[in-house]
Amino acid sequence: MKKNNSEYRLEMTGISKSFGVVSVLEHVNLKVKPGEIHALLGENGAGKSTLVKILSGVHQKDSGKVVLDGEEISPKNTHDGQVLGISVVFQELSLVNDLSVAENIYLHKLGSSKFWMNWKQITKDAQELIDSLGFEIDASARVRDLSIVQKQVVEIAKALSEDTKVLVLDEPTTVFDPTDTKKLFDNLFKLKAKGISIIYISHHLDEIFKIADSITVLRDGVDTGSMAVADTNTDGVIRLMIGRELKDLYPTRDVKIGEVPVLEVKNLTAKETLVHDVSFSVRPGEVLGIAGLGGSGRTEMAKLIFGAHKKKSGTLILNGKEIKTKTPVCAVGHQIGFVSEDRKEDGVFLPLSIRRNISVTNFSGISGKLGFINVDNEYKNVLDLIEKLNIKTPSSEVDVKNLSGGNQQKVALAKWLSIDSKVVFIDEPTRGVDVGAKIEIYNLINEVAKKGVGVVVISSDMPEIMGVSDRILVMHEGTFYGELTKEEFSEENILRYSIGERLKQVV
Amino acid sequence: MALTLKQQLSSPGGLLKFLVKHNTIFIFVLLVIFSALISDVFFTSVNLSNLLKQVSGIGIVSIGMLIVILTGGIDLSVGSMVALLAVTFAILVNVFILPVAILLTLVIGFGLGSVSGYLVAYQKMAPFVATLALMTIARGLGFIYSKGSPVTFKTPGGAFMSNFANNSTLGIPNIAIVFFLIVILAMVMLRYNVFGRLVIAIGSNEEASRLSGIKVNKYKFLVYAISGALAATAAIIVASRTNLGSPNMGMAWELDAIAAVVIGGASLNGGKGTAINTLMGVLILGLIGNILNLLNVPSYPQQVVKGAIIIFAVLLQRFDSK
Ligand SMILES: Nc1ncnc2c1ncn2[C@@H]1O[C@H](COP(=O)(O)OP(=O)(O)OP(=O)(O)O)[C@@H](O)[C@H]1O
Ligand SMILES: [Mg+2]
């Protein structure tokens, strides 16, 4: 074996890649030392995921060189990558829904090892692995029944079940609340101490400054430089990412909030989940934030109101009239919208074009009596939205599966924000979205609110929920534990209610 | 910069890319050229119009199959439905005046399809299972109502239909015209109508469709009902061609229909497929049968060749999605 003389564990040099005619990476360099946490930053569609997919064998590079421990490698698939010691937590979940947690974690071993698997042993090993990470998940549970946060933990555990030299995490914390994130970071520090190299992709710049040693920034497929974290700051990184300064992340709003609530929810209790006795109201023009830890029931509550899950009891009053939302069809009929947090599973149609995705909620706007679509109107509407949300794509006919994660999120939003609603629930509006695009989404939320819509934003991102909301409700174990007015907004207050300290009753 | 051969061929406008993308049309054209070269009878109007008459019935059923497959379902009952509905039509046309007989047959087809639709959409039964049950039920009913033997047309209405089904307009067989009209209608509905958009959306992500406020159950129900109505249309056509309705009609048509849809590039997982490509799939299957008949190849080897073509067509599509 050749001796590794370089100080780097991994050296990717001059990597180029294009899909068809679209060039995604051009002569990109990325160098990572042993025991280093190296942040990879850039706007949506900058090519971060593509770069790590080349490293791990999902995509093949067009040109360039990848050297691991002094030896040139070119994995043909993720299995090759794993054998070489490269483990990846991909941006999009890649678990098999119908298998157990343990089976998923050891799935990639099925091909190589002996004919018979000792499932009992494997379940035990998986349980130990998860426990050692500090999370609570039953290793014999079916993945389908897990929450999205738990799924992400399984995804991480899967990557760690290997003898890993390089661990890649592509936006691992998008679904995490601060406590989960902290647990993950503790684990990363342990791995770092063991000398494992970690490549960390995130749009949360505060995370980067907490854990990373060095940074590489990509802009439109070109790397704009690498530096030690100590030598830069948030503004410096943003400038490298988007090529300009950012002023206010959270745009100021001058919206007149109505007096009479547009939607009132009274004593809502779920049939199958932990959500119980939820009461609140949202007024026209108001942005109501719902905070809480992962698994506290925020998404469940929204799905309950939207008719996607079964209610046991409770009343919904829309503009003074009681309504029933037995199914999402009813909810949409009452002009209630819902942007799902899990864009891949139930937010977007991956195999369909951007145009078809966006139009799906808006046929009344673009079609005539017999349901025939006015294609000109459709294009106009879709192109407008692509421009407004700055969706990075060569055309409206690109399949959503070929968009970067952040741009997929914008499509999921566009679908709902283009139509007339009375109330919209937005679950994690900027999951996986870059800083620049976040502002565009916040602006859009404001614009929607300005039209007199009641906007309910669910978010685990503390600065975000404080930045966009007029008022925040905090959920704990399926019910609201506290309400914060704008003056009371602080991470501490939110956290206190989130962990169940009942300071003040919601009225 | 020097491009490798692979890059050249796969560059935009590259011949290969074009051919792979439109592989059904490509296979179809190849087969036509091949047929014309190998047999001098092929390009005679008698042969071509025979070919069209042969595929029209299966073609109509295939369009119904396509719409079902687009939602991610499957309809195994279509072949037996054709048998039952052909018998039904023969009985009805001997009792009622023609328009009533036609209308009733279509309504019964729609109704039988609705049974599958109800089981799949509202009882959450697996489409394979629900339509498998309907398949045996329909075939059995066909034999019961016909008492096991064909029912012949005896009225002027029947004679009119048989005359219609065996004649041509402007050189094109009338029943092929019916088939083409249905293809065009399906094409328009799938491309330019909300119905098609929603069917495709449901097939590509059912949960996302539900959360988009789409009436998923309604559309899943409708596609089977439509498939049933199209089976009725096919039944009327095949019965009229032979002047009788027989419980043996439509044997294994569900398999040919699935084959045509798959050759046409549709995905059995749903969400992908077009009417024009299904038309190509139908014509390709028909052509293979036709040319093998002209070459006097017996029917068993024909089946082997058919199977091979299906594999070839689907392999070609793989390139496209890569
Ligand atoms: N399979 C593919 N086919 C065609 N284009 C693709 C494919 N995968 C990615 N792209 C394009 O490559 C570009 C880079 O995508 P990539 O996923 O690497 O971005 P990213 O930096 O990870 O963005 P995000 O922060 O949104 O996740 C995007 O413009 C995307 O549309
Ligand atoms: Mg990405």
mmCIF file of C-alpha atoms in Angstrom, chain B:
data_model
loop_
_atom_site.group_PDB
_atom_site.id
_atom_site.type_symbol
_atom_site.label_atom_id
_atom_site.label_comp_id
_atom_site.label_asym_id
_atom_site.label_seq_id
_atom_site.Cartn_x
_atom_site.Cartn_y
_atom_site.Cartn_z
ATOM 1 C CA MET B 1 -12.395 19.695 -26.483
ATOM 2 C CA ALA B 2 -12.551 16.168 -27.749
ATOM 3 C CA LEU B 3 -15.755 14.369 -27.037
ATOM 4 C CA THR B 4 -15.884 10.649 -26.529
ATOM 5 C CA LEU B 5 -18.109 8.629 -28.786
ATOM 6 C CA LYS B 6 -20.546 8.118 -25.976
ATOM 7 C CA GLN B 7 -20.799 11.828 -25.321
ATOM 8 C CA GLN B 8 -21.303 12.561 -28.996
ATOM 9 C CA LEU B 9 -24.100 10.094 -29.328
ATOM 10 C CA SER B 10 -25.771 11.206 -26.164
ATOM 11 C CA SER B 11 -25.384 14.900 -26.838
ATOM 12 C CA PRO B 12 -28.609 16.785 -27.444
ATOM 13 C CA GLY B 13 -29.954 16.111 -30.895
ATOM 14 C CA GLY B 14 -27.758 13.044 -31.003
ATOM 15 C CA LEU B 15 -29.389 10.316 -33.028
ATOM 16 C CA LEU B 16 -29.162 7.735 -30.288
ATOM 17 C CA LYS B 17 -30.771 9.936 -27.715
ATOM 18 C CA PHE B 18 -33.582 10.705 -30.077
ATOM 19 C CA LEU B 19 -34.147 7.068 -30.888
ATOM 20 C CA VAL B 20 -34.078 6.007 -27.280
ATOM 21 C CA LYS B 21 -36.476 8.729 -26.326
ATOM 22 C CA HIS B 22 -38.952 7.787 -29.018
ATOM 23 C CA ASN B 23 -38.134 4.130 -28.920
ATOM 24 C CA THR B 24 -41.684 2.889 -29.474
ATOM 25 C CA ILE B 25 -42.015 4.865 -32.673
ATOM 26 C CA PHE B 26 -38.545 3.694 -33.642
ATOM 27 C CA ILE B 27 -39.411 0.032 -33.078
ATOM 28 C CA PHE B 28 -42.665 0.517 -34.935
ATOM 29 C CA VAL B 29 -40.971 2.024 -37.986
ATOM 30 C CA LEU B 30 -38.306 -0.690 -37.953
ATOM 31 C CA LEU B 31 -40.972 -3.364 -37.880
ATOM 32 C CA VAL B 32 -42.884 -1.753 -40.755
ATOM 33 C CA ILE B 33 -39.717 -1.601 -42.881
ATOM 34 C CA PHE B 34 -38.806 -5.128 -41.952
ATOM 35 C CA SER B 35 -42.300 -6.383 -42.768
ATOM 36 C CA ALA B 36 -42.364 -4.614 -46.114
ATOM 37 C CA LEU B 37 -39.010 -6.104 -47.067
ATOM 38 C CA ILE B 38 -39.809 -9.608 -46.023
ATOM 39 C CA SER B 39 -43.273 -10.007 -47.491
ATOM 40 C CA ASP B 40 -44.774 -8.478 -50.611
ATOM 41 C CA VAL B 41 -48.278 -9.039 -49.316
ATOM 42 C CA PHE B 42 -47.684 -6.781 -46.313
ATOM 43 C CA PHE B 43 -48.258 -3.456 -47.997
ATOM 44 C CA THR B 44 -51.500 -4.471 -49.683
ATOM 45 C CA SER B 45 -54.578 -2.627 -48.566
ATOM 46 C CA VAL B 46 -56.329 -5.883 -47.705
ATOM 47 C CA ASN B 47 -53.575 -6.880 -45.303
ATOM 48 C CA LEU B 48 -53.243 -3.457 -43.722
ATOM 49 C CA SER B 49 -56.951 -3.108 -43.179
ATOM 50 C CA ASN B 50 -57.061 -6.611 -41.703
ATOM 51 C CA LEU B 51 -54.270 -5.651 -39.366
ATOM 52 C CA LEU B 52 -56.164 -2.579 -38.217
ATOM 53 C CA LYS B 53 -59.365 -4.536 -37.726
ATOM 54 C CA GLN B 54 -57.510 -7.084 -35.642
ATOM 55 C CA VAL B 55 -55.974 -4.569 -33.284
ATOM 56 C CA SER B 56 -58.944 -2.232 -32.822
ATOM 57 C CA GLY B 57 -60.676 -4.230 -30.098
ATOM 58 C CA ILE B 58 -57.529 -4.864 -28.071
ATOM 59 C CA GLY B 59 -56.474 -1.305 -28.741
ATOM 60 C CA ILE B 60 -59.595 0.149 -27.154
ATOM 61 C CA VAL B 61 -59.183 -2.084 -24.126
ATOM 62 C CA SER B 62 -55.517 -1.040 -23.901
ATOM 63 C CA ILE B 63 -56.483 2.612 -23.595
ATOM 64 C CA GLY B 64 -58.635 1.725 -20.597
ATOM 65 C CA MET B 65 -55.746 -0.287 -19.204
ATOM 66 C CA LEU B 66 -53.419 2.688 -19.671
ATOM 67 C CA ILE B 67 -55.665 4.988 -17.679
ATOM 68 C CA VAL B 68 -55.874 2.452 -14.857
ATOM 69 C CA ILE B 69 -52.114 1.828 -14.912
ATOM 70 C CA LEU B 70 -51.476 5.580 -14.775
ATOM 71 C CA THR B 71 -53.031 5.644 -11.312
ATOM 72 C CA GLY B 72 -50.722 2.810 -10.277
ATOM 73 C CA GLY B 73 -53.460 0.173 -10.569
ATOM 74 C CA ILE B 74 -54.141 -2.670 -12.977
ATOM 75 C CA ASP B 75 -57.301 -4.127 -14.501
ATOM 76 C CA LEU B 76 -57.145 -7.863 -15.102
ATOM 77 C CA SER B 77 -60.861 -8.128 -15.798
ATOM 78 C CA VAL B 78 -60.947 -6.494 -19.239
ATOM 79 C CA GLY B 79 -60.663 -9.697 -21.306
ATOM 80 C CA SER B 80 -63.510 -11.439 -19.486
ATOM 81 C CA MET B 81 -65.527 -8.236 -19.542
ATOM 82 C CA VAL B 82 -65.260 -8.191 -23.319
ATOM 83 C CA ALA B 83 -66.663 -11.748 -23.405
ATOM 84 C CA LEU B 84 -69.508 -11.015 -21.004
ATOM 85 C CA LEU B 85 -70.361 -7.720 -22.670
ATOM 86 C CA ALA B 86 -70.217 -9.201 -26.171
ATOM 87 C CA VAL B 87 -72.743 -11.818 -25.089
ATOM 88 C CA THR B 88 -74.772 -9.097 -23.379
ATOM 89 C CA PHE B 89 -74.780 -6.953 -26.499
ATOM 90 C CA ALA B 90 -75.825 -9.891 -28.695
ATOM 91 C CA ILE B 91 -78.725 -10.620 -26.362
ATOM 92 C CA LEU B 92 -79.729 -6.955 -26.095
ATOM 93 C CA VAL B 93 -79.557 -6.230 -29.809
ATOM 94 C CA ASN B 94 -81.999 -9.068 -30.386
ATOM 95 C CA VAL B 95 -84.452 -7.487 -27.955
ATOM 96 C CA PHE B 96 -84.114 -3.713 -28.147
ATOM 97 C CA ILE B 97 -83.599 -1.238 -30.916
ATOM 98 C CA LEU B 98 -79.923 -0.656 -31.718
ATOM 99 C CA PRO B 99 -79.229 2.651 -29.895
ATOM 100 C CA VAL B 100 -80.772 1.291 -26.719
ATOM 101 C CA ALA B 101 -78.767 -1.926 -26.989
ATOM 102 C CA ILE B 102 -75.531 0.011 -27.444
ATOM 103 C CA LEU B 103 -76.274 2.387 -24.624
ATOM 104 C CA LEU B 104 -77.266 -0.379 -22.221
ATOM 105 C CA THR B 105 -74.108 -2.344 -23.014
ATOM 106 C CA LEU B 106 -71.960 0.705 -22.324
ATOM 107 C CA VAL B 107 -73.790 1.387 -19.082
ATOM 108 C CA ILE B 108 -73.404 -2.224 -17.961
ATOM 109 C CA GLY B 109 -69.676 -2.060 -18.808
ATOM 110 C CA PHE B 110 -69.339 1.112 -16.790
ATOM 111 C CA GLY B 111 -71.272 -0.542 -13.953
ATOM 112 C CA LEU B 112 -69.117 -3.671 -13.918
ATOM 113 C CA GLY B 113 -65.977 -1.512 -13.953
ATOM 114 C CA SER B 114 -67.455 0.450 -11.071
ATOM 115 C CA VAL B 115 -67.499 -2.711 -8.992
ATOM 116 C CA SER B 116 -63.702 -3.018 -9.322
ATOM 117 C CA GLY B 117 -63.419 0.713 -8.810
ATOM 118 C CA TYR B 118 -65.462 0.565 -5.622
ATOM 119 C CA LEU B 119 -63.422 -2.329 -4.237
ATOM 120 C CA VAL B 120 -60.119 -0.635 -5.022
ATOM 121 C CA ALA B 121 -60.950 2.955 -4.133
ATOM 122 C CA TYR B 122 -63.296 2.605 -1.197
ATOM 123 C CA GLN B 123 -62.529 -0.860 0.188
ATOM 124 C CA LYS B 124 -58.761 -0.421 -0.311
ATOM 125 C CA MET B 125 -58.496 -3.801 -1.994
ATOM 126 C CA ALA B 126 -55.355 -4.425 -4.033
ATOM 127 C CA PRO B 127 -56.208 -3.764 -7.699
ATOM 128 C CA PHE B 128 -54.640 -7.039 -8.736
ATOM 129 C CA VAL B 129 -56.897 -8.994 -6.390
ATOM 130 C CA ALA B 130 -60.119 -7.064 -6.984
ATOM 131 C CA THR B 131 -59.885 -7.261 -10.761
ATOM 132 C CA LEU B 132 -58.724 -10.877 -10.664
ATOM 133 C CA ALA B 133 -61.972 -11.713 -8.886
ATOM 134 C CA LEU B 134 -63.966 -9.667 -11.397
ATOM 135 C CA MET B 135 -62.143 -11.479 -14.168
ATOM 136 C CA THR B 136 -63.375 -14.909 -13.156
ATOM 137 C CA ILE B 137 -66.833 -13.630 -12.265
ATOM 138 C CA ALA B 138 -67.285 -11.946 -15.651
ATOM 139 C CA ARG B 139 -66.051 -14.953 -17.587
ATOM 140 C CA GLY B 140 -68.353 -17.222 -15.614
ATOM 141 C CA LEU B 141 -71.360 -14.946 -16.124
ATOM 142 C CA GLY B 142 -70.617 -14.857 -19.843
ATOM 143 C CA PHE B 143 -70.905 -18.619 -20.041
ATOM 144 C CA ILE B 144 -74.026 -18.670 -17.875
ATOM 145 C CA TYR B 145 -75.924 -16.097 -19.943
ATOM 146 C CA SER B 146 -74.926 -17.589 -23.276
ATOM 147 C CA LYS B 147 -75.463 -21.127 -21.991
ATOM 148 C CA GLY B 148 -71.979 -21.875 -23.252
ATOM 149 C CA SER B 149 -72.582 -21.201 -26.930
ATOM 150 C CA PRO B 150 -72.374 -18.053 -29.052
ATOM 151 C CA VAL B 151 -75.421 -15.792 -29.347
ATOM 152 C CA THR B 152 -75.951 -14.670 -32.958
ATOM 153 C CA PHE B 153 -77.427 -11.332 -34.079
ATOM 154 C CA LYS B 154 -80.918 -11.832 -35.503
ATOM 155 C CA THR B 155 -82.340 -8.336 -35.994
ATOM 156 C CA PRO B 156 -81.835 -5.559 -38.549
ATOM 157 C CA GLY B 157 -80.007 -3.632 -35.842
ATOM 158 C CA GLY B 158 -77.521 -6.495 -35.587
ATOM 159 C CA ALA B 159 -77.153 -6.606 -39.338
ATOM 160 C CA PHE B 160 -76.485 -2.886 -39.408
ATOM 161 C CA MET B 161 -73.731 -3.246 -36.804
ATOM 162 C CA SER B 162 -72.123 -6.139 -38.567
ATOM 163 C CA ASN B 163 -72.205 -4.178 -41.798
ATOM 164 C CA PHE B 164 -70.641 -1.183 -40.047
ATOM 165 C CA ALA B 165 -67.925 -3.253 -38.397
ATOM 166 C CA ASN B 166 -66.826 -4.960 -41.585
ATOM 167 C CA ASN B 167 -66.734 -1.917 -43.845
ATOM 168 C CA SER B 168 -64.393 0.981 -44.364
ATOM 169 C CA THR B 169 -64.684 4.711 -44.794
ATOM 170 C CA LEU B 170 -62.105 6.334 -47.070
ATOM 171 C CA GLY B 171 -60.137 3.110 -46.989
ATOM 172 C CA ILE B 172 -59.933 2.941 -43.215
ATOM 173 C CA PRO B 173 -61.928 0.234 -41.451
ATOM 174 C CA ASN B 174 -64.788 1.784 -39.478
ATOM 175 C CA ILE B 175 -63.829 0.059 -36.281
ATOM 176 C CA ALA B 176 -60.275 1.354 -36.604
ATOM 177 C CA ILE B 177 -61.765 4.836 -36.893
ATOM 178 C CA VAL B 178 -63.586 4.240 -33.623
ATOM 179 C CA PHE B 179 -60.311 3.106 -32.055
ATOM 180 C CA PHE B 180 -58.382 6.127 -33.336
ATOM 181 C CA LEU B 181 -61.084 8.484 -32.110
ATOM 182 C CA ILE B 182 -60.800 6.942 -28.667
ATOM 183 C CA VAL B 183 -57.009 7.321 -28.767
ATOM 184 C CA ILE B 184 -57.375 10.992 -29.694
ATOM 185 C CA LEU B 185 -59.945 11.537 -26.979
ATOM 186 C CA ALA B 186 -57.677 9.877 -24.411
ATOM 187 C CA MET B 187 -54.732 11.919 -25.628
ATOM 188 C CA VAL B 188 -56.640 15.166 -25.236
ATOM 189 C CA MET B 189 -58.031 14.195 -21.842
ATOM 190 C CA LEU B 190 -54.646 13.121 -20.522
ATOM 191 C CA ARG B 191 -52.759 16.126 -21.824
ATOM 192 C CA TYR B 192 -55.140 19.018 -21.662
ATOM 193 C CA ASN B 193 -57.771 18.074 -19.146
ATOM 194 C CA VAL B 194 -57.681 18.234 -15.393
ATOM 195 C CA PHE B 195 -58.809 14.611 -15.330
ATOM 196 C CA GLY B 196 -55.567 13.416 -16.938
ATOM 197 C CA ARG B 197 -53.414 15.634 -14.762
ATOM 198 C CA LEU B 198 -54.986 14.284 -11.610
ATOM 199 C CA VAL B 199 -54.821 10.663 -12.729
ATOM 200 C CA ILE B 200 -51.101 11.082 -13.383
ATOM 201 C CA ALA B 201 -50.571 12.950 -10.132
ATOM 202 C CA ILE B 202 -52.268 10.181 -8.159
ATOM 203 C CA GLY B 203 -50.111 7.580 -9.874
ATOM 204 C CA SER B 204 -46.884 9.383 -9.131
ATOM 205 C CA ASN B 205 -47.570 10.141 -5.455
ATOM 206 C CA GLU B 206 -50.871 9.196 -3.922
ATOM 207 C CA GLU B 207 -50.235 10.738 -0.502
ATOM 208 C CA ALA B 208 -49.084 14.028 -1.994
ATOM 209 C CA SER B 209 -52.235 13.997 -4.105
ATOM 210 C CA ARG B 210 -54.400 13.473 -1.056
ATOM 211 C CA LEU B 211 -52.691 16.323 0.761
ATOM 212 C CA SER B 212 -53.157 18.513 -2.292
ATOM 213 C CA GLY B 213 -56.891 18.174 -1.833
ATOM 214 C CA ILE B 214 -57.415 15.856 -4.786
ATOM 215 C CA LYS B 215 -60.388 13.499 -4.590
ATOM 216 C CA VAL B 216 -58.139 10.483 -4.865
ATOM 217 C CA ASN B 217 -60.860 7.897 -4.281
ATOM 218 C CA LYS B 218 -63.192 9.400 -6.822
ATOM 219 C CA TYR B 219 -60.570 9.258 -9.557
ATOM 220 C CA LYS B 220 -59.403 5.769 -8.634
ATOM 221 C CA PHE B 221 -63.024 4.671 -8.832
ATOM 222 C CA LEU B 222 -63.577 6.415 -12.148
ATOM 223 C CA VAL B 223 -60.643 4.891 -13.991
ATOM 224 C CA TYR B 224 -61.935 1.347 -13.468
ATOM 225 C CA ALA B 225 -65.422 2.392 -14.504
ATOM 226 C CA ILE B 226 -64.009 3.982 -17.649
ATOM 227 C CA SER B 227 -61.984 0.885 -18.337
ATOM 228 C CA GLY B 228 -65.233 -1.093 -18.062
ATOM 229 C CA ALA B 229 -67.011 1.233 -20.500
ATOM 230 C CA LEU B 230 -64.127 0.906 -22.952
ATOM 231 C CA ALA B 231 -64.284 -2.885 -22.604
ATOM 232 C CA ALA B 232 -67.972 -2.586 -23.543
ATOM 233 C CA THR B 233 -67.041 -0.554 -26.626
ATOM 234 C CA ALA B 234 -64.502 -3.192 -27.619
ATOM 235 C CA ALA B 235 -67.073 -5.912 -26.987
ATOM 236 C CA ILE B 236 -69.621 -4.267 -29.290
ATOM 237 C CA ILE B 237 -66.969 -4.018 -32.001
ATOM 238 C CA VAL B 238 -65.724 -7.580 -31.843
ATOM 239 C CA ALA B 239 -69.243 -9.007 -31.597
ATOM 240 C CA SER B 240 -70.341 -6.957 -34.590
ATOM 241 C CA ARG B 241 -67.388 -8.121 -36.664
ATOM 242 C CA THR B 242 -68.411 -11.741 -36.293
ATOM 243 C CA ASN B 243 -72.141 -11.124 -36.026
ATOM 244 C CA LEU B 244 -72.285 -12.871 -32.645
ATOM 245 C CA GLY B 245 -71.321 -12.652 -29.010
ATOM 246 C CA SER B 246 -69.328 -15.535 -27.593
ATOM 247 C CA PRO B 247 -68.177 -16.206 -24.023
ATOM 248 C CA ASN B 248 -64.812 -17.232 -25.467
ATOM 249 C CA MET B 249 -64.045 -13.778 -26.783
ATOM 250 C CA GLY B 250 -61.324 -11.620 -25.318
ATOM 251 C CA MET B 251 -59.249 -14.556 -24.058
ATOM 252 C CA ALA B 252 -56.058 -13.238 -22.414
ATOM 253 C CA TRP B 253 -56.710 -9.744 -23.764
ATOM 254 C CA GLU B 254 -55.778 -8.294 -20.399
ATOM 255 C CA LEU B 255 -52.265 -9.592 -20.940
ATOM 256 C CA ASP B 256 -51.988 -8.155 -24.433
ATOM 257 C CA ALA B 257 -53.340 -4.868 -23.186
ATOM 258 C CA ILE B 258 -50.800 -4.731 -20.364
ATOM 259 C CA ALA B 259 -48.071 -5.648 -22.836
ATOM 260 C CA ALA B 260 -49.137 -2.869 -25.212
ATOM 261 C CA VAL B 261 -49.152 -0.305 -22.420
ATOM 262 C CA VAL B 262 -45.738 -1.414 -21.163
ATOM 263 C CA ILE B 263 -44.211 -1.489 -24.633
ATOM 264 C CA GLY B 264 -45.580 2.031 -24.915
ATOM 265 C CA GLY B 265 -43.258 3.058 -22.098
ATOM 266 C CA ALA B 266 -45.759 3.323 -19.264
ATOM 267 C CA SER B 267 -44.634 2.477 -15.770
ATOM 268 C CA LEU B 268 -46.595 -0.120 -13.826
ATOM 269 C CA ASN B 269 -45.928 1.989 -10.748
ATOM 270 C CA GLY B 270 -48.129 4.648 -12.255
ATOM 271 C CA GLY B 271 -47.650 8.269 -13.222
ATOM 272 C CA LYS B 272 -45.979 7.643 -16.555
ATOM 273 C CA GLY B 273 -47.432 6.820 -19.953
ATOM 274 C CA THR B 274 -49.216 8.406 -22.931
ATOM 275 C CA ALA B 275 -52.057 7.423 -25.221
ATOM 276 C CA ILE B 276 -50.007 7.848 -28.380
ATOM 277 C CA ASN B 277 -47.318 5.500 -27.074
ATOM 278 C CA THR B 278 -49.922 2.960 -26.089
ATOM 279 C CA LEU B 279 -51.250 3.190 -29.653
ATOM 280 C CA MET B 280 -47.724 2.388 -30.817
ATOM 281 C CA GLY B 281 -47.554 -0.514 -28.391
ATOM 282 C CA VAL B 282 -50.823 -1.888 -29.774
ATOM 283 C CA LEU B 283 -49.644 -1.506 -33.368
ATOM 284 C CA ILE B 284 -46.285 -3.120 -32.579
ATOM 285 C CA LEU B 285 -47.951 -6.157 -31.039
ATOM 286 C CA GLY B 286 -50.393 -6.325 -33.961
ATOM 287 C CA LEU B 287 -47.594 -6.027 -36.513
ATOM 288 C CA ILE B 288 -45.624 -8.823 -34.951
ATOM 289 C CA GLY B 289 -48.633 -11.116 -35.130
ATOM 290 C CA ASN B 290 -49.387 -10.009 -38.660
ATOM 291 C CA ILE B 291 -45.913 -10.509 -40.086
ATOM 292 C CA LEU B 292 -45.471 -13.851 -38.358
ATOM 293 C CA ASN B 293 -48.772 -14.962 -39.853
ATOM 294 C CA LEU B 294 -47.659 -13.833 -43.293
ATOM 295 C CA LEU B 295 -44.512 -15.883 -42.788
ATOM 296 C CA ASN B 296 -46.641 -18.841 -41.715
ATOM 297 C CA VAL B 297 -45.044 -19.053 -38.312
ATOM 298 C CA PRO B 298 -47.234 -21.188 -36.032
ATOM 299 C CA SER B 299 -48.789 -19.593 -32.977
ATOM 300 C CA TYR B 300 -46.516 -20.981 -30.251
ATOM 301 C CA PRO B 301 -43.280 -19.557 -31.688
ATOM 302 C CA GLN B 302 -45.258 -16.339 -32.177
ATOM 303 C CA GLN B 303 -45.737 -16.103 -28.439
ATOM 304 C CA VAL B 304 -42.010 -16.513 -27.890
ATOM 305 C CA VAL B 305 -41.237 -13.688 -30.300
ATOM 306 C CA LYS B 306 -43.860 -11.466 -28.678
ATOM 307 C CA GLY B 307 -42.289 -12.000 -25.276
ATOM 308 C CA ALA B 308 -38.836 -11.231 -26.629
ATOM 309 C CA ILE B 309 -40.073 -7.959 -28.146
ATOM 310 C CA ILE B 310 -41.586 -6.899 -24.814
ATOM 311 C CA ILE B 311 -38.262 -7.465 -23.074
ATOM 312 C CA PHE B 312 -36.376 -5.602 -25.795
ATOM 313 C CA ALA B 313 -38.732 -2.612 -25.669
ATOM 314 C CA VAL B 314 -38.556 -2.302 -21.910
ATOM 315 C CA LEU B 315 -34.770 -2.626 -21.894
ATOM 316 C CA LEU B 316 -34.560 0.231 -24.378
ATOM 317 C CA GLN B 317 -36.631 2.396 -22.063
ATOM 318 C CA ARG B 318 -34.120 1.844 -19.287
ATOM 319 C CA PHE B 319 -31.562 3.861 -21.234
ATOM 320 C CA ASP B 320 -33.977 6.706 -21.352
ATOM 321 C CA SER B 321 -34.464 6.943 -17.617
ATOM 322 C CA LYS B 322 -30.717 6.637 -16.901
#
